[in-house]
Amino acid sequence: MSIDIPGMGTADWLGALDNLDLLAAPVAASLTAVAEREPDLAAQAVVAAIDPEFADTDAMTARYAMDLRLSCNCVLVAGKREGQERIAAAVVRATAKADVNHVIKRLLNVRKASFWPQERAVEASGMEYGGITPVGVPEGWRLLLDTRVVEGFAVIGSGLRSSKLALPGELLARLPGAEVVEGLATE
C-alpha cells in the first residue's frame, strides 16, 4: 500500500518496517531497534525505491517532484586531536550547508575538520556513497542534527543509492547519541 505525504512527490512511498529489504543492513537494524523502543514513531517511517541515477539530492527532488525543503543531507566529517580521530555524521536540510569550519570543528574539539573521503565513508559506514544516512551510523561517531532537521518530515538516505527513507525528524532526535545543535547549518 502506497503512503501519501504532502510534498513527497511522485515516488511510491511504502512502510519502511515492512520493506526492510530496501534499506542497507545497518539502517534496517537501527530502524528495527528504534521500533522496539518507539513503535508508534518508527511506524511512521517510509521508504521508496528510486532510480540510482537520481540519488543525488537535486536530481532526486527534480525527478520525483519532491519539495527540496523535505530533503536532508548527511555528511561525514572528521578531525584529529591528540592522535585520535574524531568522527561526526552531521545532518542538515538540503537547503542549507553544514558549518564544518566553525560549529562542527568546535564540537569535535579539533583544529581542522574535513569531509571524509568517499572510500573511507563507504567502508566505515557500511552504506553506499550517496545513500549515507544518520540511521545506523556506527557507535562512537557523534550524530549531529541541525534543529531544522528535527522539525517535520525528513527525507534522508537509506544506506543505498536505490532508495530513500523518510521519517519524522523526531525519530532522528531519538536515535542513540543524537545531538540537536542550534546553528549546525548555515543558509
CSV table of C-alpha atoms in Angstrom, one decimal:
chain,number,residue,atom,x,y,z
A,1,MET,CA,0.0,0.0,0.0
A,2,SER,CA,1.4,3.4,-1.0
A,3,ILE,CA,1.5,6.2,1.6
A,4,ASP,CA,0.8,9.8,0.6
A,5,ILE,CA,2.7,12.5,2.5
A,6,PRO,CA,2.4,16.2,1.3
A,7,GLY,CA,5.5,17.4,-0.6
A,8,MET,CA,6.9,13.9,-1.0
A,9,GLY,CA,6.3,13.9,-4.8
A,10,THR,CA,5.7,11.0,-7.2
A,11,ALA,CA,7.8,8.3,-5.6
A,12,ASP,CA,5.9,5.3,-4.3
A,13,TRP,CA,6.4,5.5,-0.5
A,14,LEU,CA,5.8,2.3,1.5
A,15,GLY,CA,6.1,1.5,5.2
A,16,ALA,CA,9.8,1.1,5.9
A,17,LEU,CA,9.4,-1.6,8.6
A,18,ASP,CA,7.5,-3.7,6.1
A,19,ASN,CA,10.2,-3.2,3.4
A,20,LEU,CA,13.5,-3.5,5.2
A,21,ASP,CA,15.0,-5.1,2.0
A,22,LEU,CA,15.0,-1.5,0.6
A,23,LEU,CA,17.4,-0.4,3.3
A,24,ALA,CA,21.1,-1.1,3.8
A,25,ALA,CA,21.8,-3.7,6.6
A,26,PRO,CA,22.9,-1.2,9.3
A,27,VAL,CA,19.9,1.1,8.5
A,28,ALA,CA,17.4,-1.8,8.7
A,29,ALA,CA,19.0,-3.0,12.0
A,30,SER,CA,18.8,0.5,13.5
A,31,LEU,CA,15.3,1.2,12.4
A,32,THR,CA,14.2,-2.2,13.8
A,33,ALA,CA,15.9,-1.3,17.2
A,34,VAL,CA,14.0,2.1,17.2
A,35,ALA,CA,10.8,0.3,16.5
A,36,GLU,CA,11.3,-1.8,19.7
A,37,ARG,CA,11.7,1.4,21.8
A,38,GLU,CA,9.4,3.7,19.9
A,39,PRO,CA,6.9,1.6,17.9
A,40,ASP,CA,4.5,4.4,17.0
A,41,LEU,CA,7.3,6.8,15.9
A,42,ALA,CA,9.1,4.1,13.8
A,43,ALA,CA,5.8,3.1,12.2
A,44,GLN,CA,5.8,6.5,10.5
A,45,ALA,CA,9.0,5.8,8.6
A,46,VAL,CA,8.5,5.2,4.9
A,47,VAL,CA,10.8,4.1,2.1
A,48,ALA,CA,10.7,4.5,-1.7
A,49,ALA,CA,12.7,2.7,-4.4
A,50,ILE,CA,14.3,5.2,-6.7
A,51,ASP,CA,16.4,5.1,-9.8
A,52,PRO,CA,20.0,5.2,-8.5
A,53,GLU,CA,20.9,7.6,-11.3
A,54,PHE,CA,18.7,10.2,-9.4
A,55,ALA,CA,20.0,9.5,-5.9
A,56,ASP,CA,21.7,12.9,-5.5
A,57,THR,CA,19.5,15.5,-3.8
A,58,ASP,CA,18.9,17.9,-6.7
A,59,ALA,CA,18.4,15.2,-9.3
A,60,MET,CA,16.0,13.2,-6.9
A,61,THR,CA,13.9,16.2,-6.0
A,62,ALA,CA,13.5,17.2,-9.6
A,63,ARG,CA,12.9,13.7,-10.9
A,64,TYR,CA,10.3,12.8,-8.3
A,65,ALA,CA,8.7,16.3,-7.9
A,66,MET,CA,9.7,16.4,-4.3
A,67,ASP,CA,9.8,19.5,-2.1
A,68,LEU,CA,13.5,20.2,-1.7
A,69,ARG,CA,12.8,21.5,1.9
A,70,LEU,CA,12.0,18.0,3.0
A,71,SER,CA,15.3,16.6,1.8
A,72,CYS,CA,18.3,16.3,4.2
A,73,ASN,CA,21.9,15.6,3.7
A,74,CYS,CA,24.2,13.6,5.9
A,75,VAL,CA,27.9,14.4,5.7
A,76,LEU,CA,30.7,12.6,7.5
A,77,VAL,CA,33.3,14.9,9.0
A,78,ALA,CA,36.5,14.1,10.9
A,79,GLY,CA,39.4,15.7,12.6
A,80,LYS,CA,42.2,14.6,14.9
A,81,ARG,CA,43.1,15.6,18.4
A,82,GLU,CA,46.0,14.1,20.4
A,83,GLY,CA,46.4,11.4,17.7
A,84,GLN,CA,42.7,10.3,18.0
A,85,GLU,CA,40.4,10.6,15.0
A,86,ARG,CA,37.0,12.1,15.9
A,87,ILE,CA,34.1,11.5,13.6
A,88,ALA,CA,30.7,13.0,13.2
A,89,ALA,CA,27.7,12.4,11.0
A,90,ALA,CA,26.1,15.8,10.5
A,91,VAL,CA,22.6,16.2,9.2
A,92,VAL,CA,21.3,19.4,7.7
A,93,ARG,CA,18.4,20.3,5.4
A,94,ALA,CA,19.3,20.3,1.7
A,95,THR,CA,18.6,24.0,1.6
A,96,ALA,CA,21.5,24.7,4.0
A,97,LYS,CA,25.1,23.8,4.4
A,98,ALA,CA,26.8,22.1,7.4
A,99,ASP,CA,29.1,24.6,9.2
A,100,VAL,CA,32.2,22.4,9.2
A,101,ASN,CA,34.8,25.1,9.8
A,102,HIS,CA,33.2,26.6,12.9
A,103,VAL,CA,30.5,24.6,14.6
A,104,ILE,CA,31.5,21.0,13.8
A,105,LYS,CA,35.2,21.7,14.3
A,106,ARG,CA,34.3,23.2,17.8
A,107,LEU,CA,32.0,20.3,18.7
A,108,LEU,CA,34.7,17.7,17.7
A,109,ASN,CA,37.3,19.8,19.6
A,110,VAL,CA,39.8,19.6,16.7
A,111,ARG,CA,42.0,22.1,15.0
A,112,LYS,CA,40.8,21.1,11.5
A,113,ALA,CA,37.7,19.3,10.4
A,114,SER,CA,37.3,17.8,6.9
A,115,PHE,CA,34.8,15.8,4.9
A,116,TRP,CA,35.7,12.2,4.9
A,117,PRO,CA,36.9,10.7,1.6
A,118,GLN,CA,34.3,8.7,-0.2
A,119,GLU,CA,36.1,5.4,0.1
A,120,ARG,CA,36.5,5.7,3.9
A,121,ALA,CA,33.0,6.8,4.4
A,122,VAL,CA,31.6,3.8,2.5
A,123,GLU,CA,33.8,1.3,4.2
A,124,ALA,CA,33.3,2.6,7.8
A,125,SER,CA,29.5,3.2,7.5
A,126,GLY,CA,28.6,0.0,5.6
A,127,MET,CA,26.5,2.2,3.3
A,128,GLU,CA,26.7,3.3,-0.3
A,129,TYR,CA,28.1,6.7,-1.2
A,130,GLY,CA,25.1,8.9,-2.0
A,131,GLY,CA,23.0,6.9,0.4
A,132,ILE,CA,24.8,7.5,3.7
A,133,THR,CA,22.3,8.3,6.4
A,134,PRO,CA,22.2,9.0,10.1
A,135,VAL,CA,20.1,5.9,10.8
A,136,GLY,CA,22.6,3.2,11.5
A,137,VAL,CA,25.8,5.1,11.8
A,138,PRO,CA,28.5,3.2,13.8
A,139,GLU,CA,28.7,3.6,17.6
A,140,GLY,CA,31.4,6.0,18.7
A,141,TRP,CA,30.5,8.6,16.0
A,142,ARG,CA,28.9,11.8,17.0
A,143,LEU,CA,25.4,12.3,15.4
A,144,LEU,CA,24.8,16.0,15.0
A,145,LEU,CA,21.4,17.2,13.8
A,146,ASP,CA,20.6,20.7,12.9
A,147,THR,CA,17.5,22.0,14.7
A,148,ARG,CA,15.6,22.3,11.4
A,149,VAL,CA,16.1,18.6,10.7
A,150,VAL,CA,14.0,17.5,13.7
A,151,GLU,CA,11.0,19.6,12.6
A,152,GLY,CA,8.5,17.8,10.4
A,153,PHE,CA,9.4,15.0,8.0
A,154,ALA,CA,13.0,14.4,6.7
A,155,VAL,CA,13.9,12.6,3.5
A,156,ILE,CA,17.3,11.0,4.0
A,157,GLY,CA,19.4,8.3,2.5
A,158,SER,CA,18.6,4.6,3.1
A,159,GLY,CA,22.1,3.5,3.0
A,160,LEU,CA,21.6,2.5,-0.6
A,161,ARG,CA,21.5,4.7,-3.8
A,162,SER,CA,18.5,2.8,-5.0
A,163,SER,CA,16.0,4.1,-2.3
A,164,LYS,CA,15.3,6.9,0.0
A,165,LEU,CA,14.0,6.9,3.6
A,166,ALA,CA,11.6,9.5,5.0
A,167,LEU,CA,10.7,9.8,8.7
A,168,PRO,CA,9.6,12.2,11.3
A,169,GLY,CA,12.5,14.4,12.5
A,170,GLU,CA,11.6,13.5,16.0
A,171,LEU,CA,12.7,9.9,15.2
A,172,LEU,CA,16.1,11.3,14.2
A,173,ALA,CA,16.4,13.1,17.5
A,174,ARG,CA,15.7,9.9,19.4
A,175,LEU,CA,18.5,7.9,17.7
A,176,PRO,CA,21.2,6.7,20.1
A,177,GLY,CA,23.6,9.5,20.8
A,178,ALA,CA,21.8,12.1,18.6
A,179,GLU,CA,22.6,15.7,19.5
A,180,VAL,CA,20.3,18.5,18.3
A,181,VAL,CA,22.6,21.5,17.6
A,182,GLU,CA,21.4,25.1,17.1
A,183,GLY,CA,23.4,26.7,14.2
A,184,LEU,CA,24.8,23.5,12.8
A,185,ALA,CA,23.8,24.7,9.4
A,186,THR,CA,24.2,27.9,7.5
A,187,GLU,CA,21.8,29.1,4.8
